[in-house]
mmCIF file of C-alpha atoms in Angstrom:
data_model
loop_
_atom_site.group_PDB
_atom_site.id
_atom_site.type_symbol
_atom_site.label_atom_id
_atom_site.label_comp_id
_atom_site.label_asym_id
_atom_site.label_seq_id
_atom_site.Cartn_x
_atom_site.Cartn_y
_atom_site.Cartn_z
ATOM 1 C CA UNK I 1 -26.238 -44.444 101.744
ATOM 2 C CA UNK I 2 -25.075 -40.658 99.549
ATOM 3 C CA UNK I 3 -26.700 -38.581 97.606
ATOM 4 C CA UNK I 4 -26.421 -35.427 95.557
ATOM 5 C CA UNK I 5 -28.276 -31.995 94.397
ATOM 6 C CA UNK I 6 -27.149 -30.770 90.823
ATOM 7 C CA UNK I 7 -28.519 -28.118 89.067
ATOM 8 C CA UNK I 8 -31.049 -30.535 87.289
ATOM 9 C CA UNK I 9 -32.404 -31.189 90.769
ATOM 10 C CA UNK I 10 -35.496 -29.884 92.212
ATOM 11 C CA UNK I 11 -35.357 -27.751 94.961
ATOM 12 C CA UNK I 12 -32.039 -26.580 93.422
ATOM 13 C CA UNK I 13 -30.913 -23.211 94.146
ATOM 14 C CA UNK I 14 -27.861 -21.250 93.706
ATOM 15 C CA UNK I 15 -27.156 -18.913 96.802
ATOM 16 C CA UNK I 16 -24.228 -21.136 100.164
ATOM 17 C CA UNK I 17 -25.268 -24.368 101.294
ATOM 18 C CA UNK I 18 -26.032 -25.124 104.630
ATOM 19 C CA UNK I 19 -25.245 -28.611 105.897
ATOM 20 C CA UNK I 20 -26.606 -29.908 108.738
ATOM 21 C CA UNK I 21 -24.893 -31.746 110.984
ATOM 22 C CA UNK I 22 -26.726 -34.581 112.388
ATOM 23 C CA UNK I 23 -26.305 -35.807 116.111
ATOM 24 C CA UNK I 24 -25.536 -39.076 116.818
ATOM 25 C CA UNK I 25 -28.407 -40.609 119.097
ATOM 26 C CA UNK I 26 -26.800 -41.205 123.088
ATOM 27 C CA UNK I 27 -26.718 -44.926 121.486
ATOM 28 C CA UNK I 28 -24.478 -44.477 118.104
ATOM 29 C CA UNK I 29 -22.140 -42.306 120.132
ATOM 30 C CA UNK I 30 -21.750 -44.631 123.270
ATOM 31 C CA UNK I 31 -20.603 -47.774 120.663
ATOM 32 C CA UNK I 32 -18.461 -45.530 117.895
ATOM 33 C CA UNK I 33 -16.812 -43.918 122.064
ATOM 34 C CA UNK I 34 -15.840 -48.088 122.819
ATOM 35 C CA UNK I 35 -15.066 -48.426 119.064
ATOM 36 C CA UNK I 36 -12.674 -46.105 119.811
ATOM 37 C CA UNK I 37 -11.250 -47.158 122.729
ATOM 38 C CA UNK I 38 -10.658 -50.928 121.508
ATOM 39 C CA UNK I 39 -9.072 -49.579 118.766
ATOM 40 C CA UNK I 40 -6.185 -47.542 120.660
ATOM 41 C CA UNK I 41 -6.027 -51.267 122.861
ATOM 42 C CA UNK I 42 -5.407 -52.452 120.228
ATOM 43 C CA UNK I 43 -2.687 -50.558 118.545
ATOM 44 C CA UNK I 44 -0.623 -50.186 122.194
ATOM 45 C CA UNK I 45 -0.947 -54.252 122.753
ATOM 46 C CA UNK I 46 0.210 -54.211 119.131
ATOM 47 C CA UNK I 47 3.412 -51.167 119.944
ATOM 48 C CA UNK I 48 4.559 -53.599 123.482
ATOM 49 C CA UNK I 49 4.760 -56.655 121.458
ATOM 50 C CA UNK I 50 8.283 -57.984 121.155
ATOM 51 C CA UNK I 51 9.532 -58.186 118.282
ATOM 52 C CA UNK I 52 12.647 -61.055 117.956
ATOM 53 C CA UNK I 53 16.165 -60.251 117.941
ATOM 54 C CA UNK I 54 18.815 -62.833 115.656
ATOM 55 C CA UNK I 55 22.672 -61.753 116.948
ATOM 56 C CA UNK I 56 24.890 -62.628 114.249
ATOM 57 C CA UNK I 57 28.506 -61.276 113.616
ATOM 58 C CA UNK I 58 30.411 -59.206 111.066
ATOM 59 C CA UNK I 59 31.136 -60.780 108.041
ATOM 60 C CA UNK I 60 29.175 -63.971 109.453
ATOM 61 C CA UNK I 61 26.480 -64.916 107.058
ATOM 62 C CA UNK I 62 22.719 -65.289 108.221
ATOM 63 C CA UNK I 63 18.949 -66.736 107.742
ATOM 64 C CA UNK I 64 16.794 -64.358 108.198
ATOM 65 C CA UNK I 65 13.651 -66.361 109.650
ATOM 66 C CA UNK I 66 10.238 -66.499 107.544
ATOM 67 C CA UNK I 67 7.088 -68.881 107.124
ATOM 68 C CA UNK I 68 3.855 -68.902 106.626
ATOM 69 C CA UNK I 69 1.688 -71.700 106.003
ATOM 70 C CA UNK I 70 -1.025 -70.816 103.827
ATOM 71 C CA UNK I 71 1.804 -70.463 101.436
ATOM 72 C CA UNK I 72 1.486 -73.846 99.205
ATOM 73 C CA UNK I 73 3.360 -73.395 96.212
ATOM 74 C CA UNK I 74 4.931 -70.123 94.116
ATOM 75 C CA UNK I 75 2.140 -70.049 91.933
ATOM 76 C CA UNK I 76 0.760 -66.259 92.159
ATOM 77 C CA UNK I 77 2.461 -65.430 95.287
ATOM 78 C CA UNK I 78 3.761 -62.039 95.909
ATOM 79 C CA UNK I 79 6.543 -61.442 98.848
ATOM 80 C CA UNK I 80 8.454 -58.718 99.804
ATOM 81 C CA UNK I 81 11.518 -58.404 102.879
ATOM 82 C CA UNK I 82 12.115 -54.664 103.559
ATOM 83 C CA UNK I 83 14.308 -53.115 106.783
ATOM 84 C CA UNK I 84 13.116 -50.815 108.908
ATOM 85 C CA UNK I 85 16.181 -48.917 111.325
ATOM 86 C CA UNK I 86 15.514 -49.129 114.166
ATOM 87 C CA UNK I 87 14.498 -46.997 116.633
ATOM 88 C CA UNK I 88 15.211 -45.279 120.057
ATOM 89 C CA UNK I 89 13.503 -42.901 122.241
ATOM 90 C CA UNK I 90 14.575 -39.775 124.965
ATOM 91 C CA UNK I 91 12.663 -38.158 127.357
ATOM 92 C CA UNK I 92 13.075 -34.408 127.254
ATOM 93 C CA UNK I 93 11.391 -32.202 129.347
ATOM 94 C CA UNK I 94 9.304 -29.459 128.280
ATOM 95 C CA UNK I 95 7.656 -29.244 124.504
ATOM 96 C CA UNK I 96 10.112 -26.824 123.488
ATOM 97 C CA UNK I 97 13.026 -29.501 123.476
ATOM 98 C CA UNK I 98 10.666 -31.788 121.190
ATOM 99 C CA UNK I 99 9.530 -30.308 118.519
ATOM 100 C CA UNK I 100 12.846 -28.285 117.909
ATOM 101 C CA UNK I 101 13.899 -32.019 117.529
ATOM 102 C CA UNK I 102 11.181 -32.110 114.454
ATOM 103 C CA UNK I 103 11.875 -28.307 113.481
ATOM 104 C CA UNK I 104 15.414 -29.319 112.282
ATOM 105 C CA UNK I 105 14.663 -33.106 111.365
ATOM 106 C CA UNK I 106 14.967 -33.812 108.575
ATOM 107 C CA UNK I 107 11.282 -36.681 107.433
ATOM 108 C CA UNK I 108 12.002 -36.492 103.294
ATOM 109 C CA UNK I 109 15.087 -38.740 103.752
ATOM 110 C CA UNK I 110 14.499 -40.995 100.485
ATOM 111 C CA UNK I 111 15.745 -44.572 100.116
ATOM 112 C CA UNK I 112 15.004 -47.819 99.288
ATOM 113 C CA UNK I 113 13.182 -50.302 101.879
ATOM 114 C CA UNK I 114 13.087 -52.915 99.835
ATOM 115 C CA UNK I 115 16.205 -56.044 100.473
ATOM 116 C CA UNK I 116 14.094 -58.643 98.669
ATOM 117 C CA UNK I 117 11.417 -59.395 96.074
ATOM 118 C CA UNK I 118 9.063 -61.895 94.089
ATOM 119 C CA UNK I 119 6.770 -61.876 92.490
ATOM 120 C CA UNK I 120 5.396 -64.163 89.073
ATOM 121 C CA UNK I 121 7.211 -66.393 89.999
ATOM 122 C CA UNK I 122 10.694 -64.616 89.743
ATOM 123 C CA UNK I 123 12.576 -62.573 91.433
ATOM 124 C CA UNK I 124 12.877 -58.243 91.069
ATOM 125 C CA UNK I 125 15.121 -56.704 92.755
ATOM 126 C CA UNK I 126 14.534 -53.690 90.440
ATOM 127 C CA UNK I 127 13.817 -52.031 93.301
ATOM 128 C CA UNK I 128 16.664 -53.061 95.827
ATOM 129 C CA UNK I 129 18.975 -51.564 97.880
ATOM 130 C CA UNK I 130 21.812 -52.110 95.910
ATOM 131 C CA UNK I 131 23.651 -52.283 100.295
ATOM 132 C CA UNK I 132 22.096 -55.590 99.195
ATOM 133 C CA UNK I 133 23.469 -56.029 96.482
ATOM 134 C CA UNK I 134 24.224 -59.591 95.510
ATOM 135 C CA UNK I 135 23.853 -60.940 99.335
ATOM 136 C CA UNK I 136 20.486 -61.965 99.650
ATOM 137 C CA UNK I 137 18.873 -64.816 97.846
ATOM 138 C CA UNK I 138 15.573 -66.613 98.920
ATOM 139 C CA UNK I 139 16.284 -71.208 98.530
ATOM 140 C CA UNK I 140 13.702 -71.184 95.653
ATOM 141 C CA UNK I 141 13.330 -75.337 96.460
ATOM 142 C CA UNK I 142 11.214 -74.556 100.022
ATOM 143 C CA UNK I 143 9.544 -71.426 98.668
ATOM 144 C CA UNK I 144 6.938 -73.752 98.156
ATOM 145 C CA UNK I 145 6.392 -75.726 102.038
ATOM 146 C CA UNK I 146 6.167 -72.047 102.916
ATOM 147 C CA UNK I 147 9.521 -70.571 104.068
ATOM 148 C CA UNK I 148 10.727 -67.679 103.003
ATOM 149 C CA UNK I 149 13.733 -67.641 105.164
ATOM 150 C CA UNK I 150 16.094 -64.908 103.803
ATOM 151 C CA UNK I 151 19.995 -65.340 103.091
ATOM 152 C CA UNK I 152 22.697 -62.393 104.495
ATOM 153 C CA UNK I 153 25.797 -62.736 103.685
ATOM 154 C CA UNK I 154 29.279 -62.060 104.635
ATOM 155 C CA UNK I 155 26.885 -59.443 107.602
ATOM 156 C CA UNK I 156 27.862 -55.560 108.124
ATOM 157 C CA UNK I 157 27.779 -53.498 111.380
ATOM 158 C CA UNK I 158 25.186 -51.110 109.391
ATOM 159 C CA UNK I 159 22.405 -54.739 108.317
ATOM 160 C CA UNK I 160 21.996 -53.967 111.784
ATOM 161 C CA UNK I 161 17.899 -53.707 111.340
ATOM 162 C CA UNK I 162 14.148 -54.198 112.108
ATOM 163 C CA UNK I 163 13.138 -56.984 108.733
ATOM 164 C CA UNK I 164 9.859 -57.235 107.328
ATOM 165 C CA UNK I 165 8.553 -60.238 105.579
ATOM 166 C CA UNK I 166 5.392 -60.286 104.143
ATOM 167 C CA UNK I 167 3.688 -62.719 101.917
ATOM 168 C CA UNK I 168 0.615 -62.710 99.703
ATOM 169 C CA UNK I 169 -0.983 -65.648 98.025
ATOM 170 C CA UNK I 170 -4.361 -66.796 96.896
ATOM 171 C CA UNK I 171 -5.744 -68.451 100.352
ATOM 172 C CA UNK I 172 -4.043 -65.771 102.902
ATOM 173 C CA UNK I 173 -1.365 -63.109 104.018
ATOM 174 C CA UNK I 174 0.433 -62.631 107.075
ATOM 175 C CA UNK I 175 3.589 -60.842 107.894
ATOM 176 C CA UNK I 176 6.725 -61.424 110.392
ATOM 177 C CA UNK I 177 9.238 -59.076 111.759
ATOM 178 C CA UNK I 178 12.704 -59.707 113.441
ATOM 179 C CA UNK I 179 15.162 -57.399 114.755
ATOM 180 C CA UNK I 180 18.917 -58.628 113.526
ATOM 181 C CA UNK I 181 22.130 -57.143 116.283
ATOM 182 C CA UNK I 182 25.431 -57.787 114.958
ATOM 183 C CA UNK I 183 27.772 -57.921 116.879
ATOM 184 C CA UNK I 184 31.606 -55.437 117.876
ATOM 185 C CA UNK I 185 33.118 -58.717 118.149
ATOM 186 C CA UNK I 186 34.080 -60.835 114.816
ATOM 187 C CA UNK I 187 35.048 -64.585 115.099
ATOM 188 C CA UNK I 188 37.052 -65.845 112.061
ATOM 189 C CA UNK I 189 36.754 -69.382 111.364
ATOM 190 C CA UNK I 190 39.288 -71.074 113.645
ATOM 191 C CA UNK I 191 41.468 -73.446 112.034
ATOM 192 C CA UNK I 192 43.938 -76.394 113.658
ATOM 193 C CA UNK I 193 47.131 -76.834 112.243
ATOM 194 C CA UNK I 194 51.505 -77.804 112.028
ATOM 195 C CA UNK I 195 54.359 -76.206 113.280
ATOM 196 C CA UNK I 196 57.531 -77.187 114.355
ATOM 197 C CA UNK I 197 55.537 -79.773 114.892
ATOM 198 C CA UNK I 198 53.207 -78.441 117.644
ATOM 199 C CA UNK I 199 49.090 -78.528 117.065
ATOM 200 C CA UNK I 200 48.228 -74.535 117.485
ATOM 201 C CA UNK I 201 44.987 -73.152 116.529
ATOM 202 C CA UNK I 202 44.881 -70.200 114.136
ATOM 203 C CA UNK I 203 42.778 -67.530 112.268
ATOM 204 C CA UNK I 204 42.660 -64.343 110.254
ATOM 205 C CA UNK I 205 40.954 -61.310 110.846
ATOM 206 C CA UNK I 206 38.774 -60.981 108.050
ATOM 207 C CA UNK I 207 37.686 -57.452 108.922
ATOM 208 C CA UNK I 208 40.538 -54.996 108.944
ATOM 209 C CA UNK I 209 41.824 -52.425 112.525
ATOM 210 C CA UNK I 210 43.674 -50.438 113.799
ATOM 211 C CA UNK I 211 44.279 -52.071 117.188
ATOM 212 C CA UNK I 212 42.076 -55.268 117.622
ATOM 213 C CA UNK I 213 41.651 -56.968 120.618
ATOM 214 C CA UNK I 214 42.175 -61.064 119.693
ATOM 215 C CA UNK I 215 40.535 -63.076 122.548
ATOM 216 C CA UNK I 216 40.902 -66.626 122.998
ATOM 217 C CA UNK I 217 38.649 -69.097 124.342
ATOM 218 C CA UNK I 218 37.433 -72.763 125.171
ATOM 219 C CA UNK I 219 34.453 -74.232 125.184
ATOM 220 C CA UNK I 220 33.456 -73.707 128.822
ATOM 221 C CA UNK I 221 34.399 -69.591 128.207
ATOM 222 C CA UNK I 222 38.125 -70.060 129.732
ATOM 223 C CA UNK I 223 40.326 -67.380 128.483
ATOM 224 C CA UNK I 224 43.188 -68.513 126.742
ATOM 225 C CA UNK I 225 44.616 -65.259 125.137
ATOM 226 C CA UNK I 226 47.620 -65.232 127.169
ATOM 227 C CA UNK I 227 49.222 -68.809 125.362
ATOM 228 C CA UNK I 228 48.576 -66.636 121.827
ATOM 229 C CA UNK I 229 50.846 -64.783 119.369
ATOM 230 C CA UNK I 230 49.343 -61.443 117.523
ATOM 231 C CA UNK I 231 51.230 -60.519 114.506
ATOM 232 C CA UNK I 232 50.274 -57.983 111.032
ATOM 233 C CA UNK I 233 48.959 -61.209 108.662
ATOM 234 C CA UNK I 234 48.139 -57.377 105.390
ATOM 235 C CA UNK I 235 47.911 -53.928 105.953
ATOM 236 C CA UNK I 236 47.069 -50.515 104.521
ATOM 237 C CA UNK I 237 48.847 -47.287 103.453
ATOM 238 C CA UNK I 238 45.809 -46.001 106.266
ATOM 239 C CA UNK I 239 47.364 -47.535 108.679
ATOM 240 C CA UNK I 240 44.822 -50.371 109.139
ATOM 241 C CA UNK I 241 45.873 -54.160 109.115
ATOM 242 C CA UNK I 242 44.456 -57.493 109.189
ATOM 243 C CA UNK I 243 45.440 -59.883 112.474
ATOM 244 C CA UNK I 244 46.590 -63.584 111.641
ATOM 245 C CA UNK I 245 46.619 -65.207 115.379
ATOM 246 C CA UNK I 246 48.295 -68.432 116.962
ATOM 247 C CA UNK I 247 47.065 -70.265 119.907
ATOM 248 C CA UNK I 248 50.240 -71.677 121.639
ATOM 249 C CA UNK I 249 48.460 -72.761 124.572
ATOM 250 C CA UNK I 250 47.864 -77.404 124.201
ATOM 251 C CA UNK I 251 45.410 -77.826 121.808
ATOM 252 C CA UNK I 252 42.807 -80.505 121.572
ATOM 253 C CA UNK I 253 41.676 -81.468 118.099
ATOM 254 C CA UNK I 254 38.822 -82.971 119.378
ATOM 255 C CA UNK I 255 37.911 -79.871 121.807
ATOM 256 C CA UNK I 256 36.273 -75.887 120.391
ATOM 257 C CA UNK I 257 38.281 -73.325 120.609
ATOM 258 C CA UNK I 258 36.785 -69.528 119.968
ATOM 259 C CA UNK I 259 38.765 -66.705 117.955
ATOM 260 C CA UNK I 260 37.263 -63.246 119.057
ATOM 261 C CA UNK I 261 38.498 -59.513 117.608
ATOM 262 C CA UNK I 262 37.511 -56.191 118.053
ATOM 263 C CA UNK I 263 38.581 -52.913 117.429
ATOM 264 C CA UNK I 264 39.685 -51.324 121.230
ATOM 265 C CA UNK I 265 39.983 -47.194 118.953
ATOM 266 C CA UNK I 266 37.086 -46.039 119.450
ATOM 267 C CA UNK I 267 38.287 -43.437 116.807
ATOM 268 C CA UNK I 268 37.703 -46.340 114.520
ATOM 269 C CA UNK I 269 34.627 -48.532 116.187
ATOM 270 C CA UNK I 270 32.264 -50.342 113.688
ATOM 271 C CA UNK I 271 28.093 -47.299 114.006
ATOM 272 C CA UNK I 272 24.739 -47.837 113.213
ATOM 273 C CA UNK I 273 22.361 -47.083 111.987
ATOM 274 C CA UNK I 274 19.315 -46.492 114.735
ATOM 275 C CA UNK I 275 17.162 -43.548 114.187
ATOM 276 C CA UNK I 276 16.393 -41.352 118.059
ATOM 277 C CA UNK I 277 13.060 -40.004 118.817
ATOM 278 C CA UNK I 278 11.888 -37.344 121.230
ATOM 279 C CA UNK I 279 9.819 -38.631 124.245
ATOM 280 C CA UNK I 280 7.543 -36.000 126.201
ATOM 281 C CA UNK I 281 8.350 -36.573 129.486
ATOM 282 C CA UNK I 282 5.017 -35.518 130.607
ATOM 283 C CA UNK I 283 2.504 -36.912 127.930
ATOM 284 C CA UNK I 284 0.553 -34.503 127.933
ATOM 285 C CA UNK I 285 -0.346 -34.852 124.162
ATOM 286 C CA UNK I 286 0.403 -37.306 121.885
ATOM 287 C CA UNK I 287 3.553 -37.705 119.971
ATOM 288 C CA UNK I 288 4.103 -36.912 116.174
ATOM 289 C CA UNK I 289 5.153 -39.977 114.605
#
């Protein structure tokens, strides 16, 4: 219960106001201490819970799963997909290095975290991050069944992040997270063709490379690259090119073949967005994040 004193209240007088602090009884203090300990434990447990990982190759399509049993229809349903940059910690020896980081770190970098939004029985994409424009969708027919999975098309290296699915309905609310890891190599579609009356397996890179390495594998992960050829399929003015590869190993139509392409020039290898924060070697104080 709160109370206030106004100029019309009895006992009001001008001058300094003295505020008396009430001392907590030992019983109340003990309860509060126990509560704070429990909150700290819960926060530690929450931080320690591992997030499921989903791996995808660049230029492929991937579905980020999300399902809530409390979603029974689209009426008054709101759900959002957001991205969070992956965070890694590095250890520092002393407070000087620790505070040096926060002195120069830009905490005001502003960008939209919204990947996809649904409200009022329709998509709401006004706040969508431009990175995902025309690349994400949710199957409208499955929403009423609680399936809010997000289809992400043409995955690129900047898509590597933690994705959070949040939903609110008249009977419940929920949240789930998944970490998307983008592999270094692409695996383009393999096609069977007849070349010089011989059945071969072929693939064409989707990505552009400066010094590509093409590896061919069969179902048993045996390296068949020595039986393949690689040639330039298309080239840009800056020297980057797409490649066309043919596997001439005795190819069987009922066998599975994988064409794997990776950039080997370290100057042009892909980069990802990962935020790195310092962690003290000796935890004398709390970290500020």
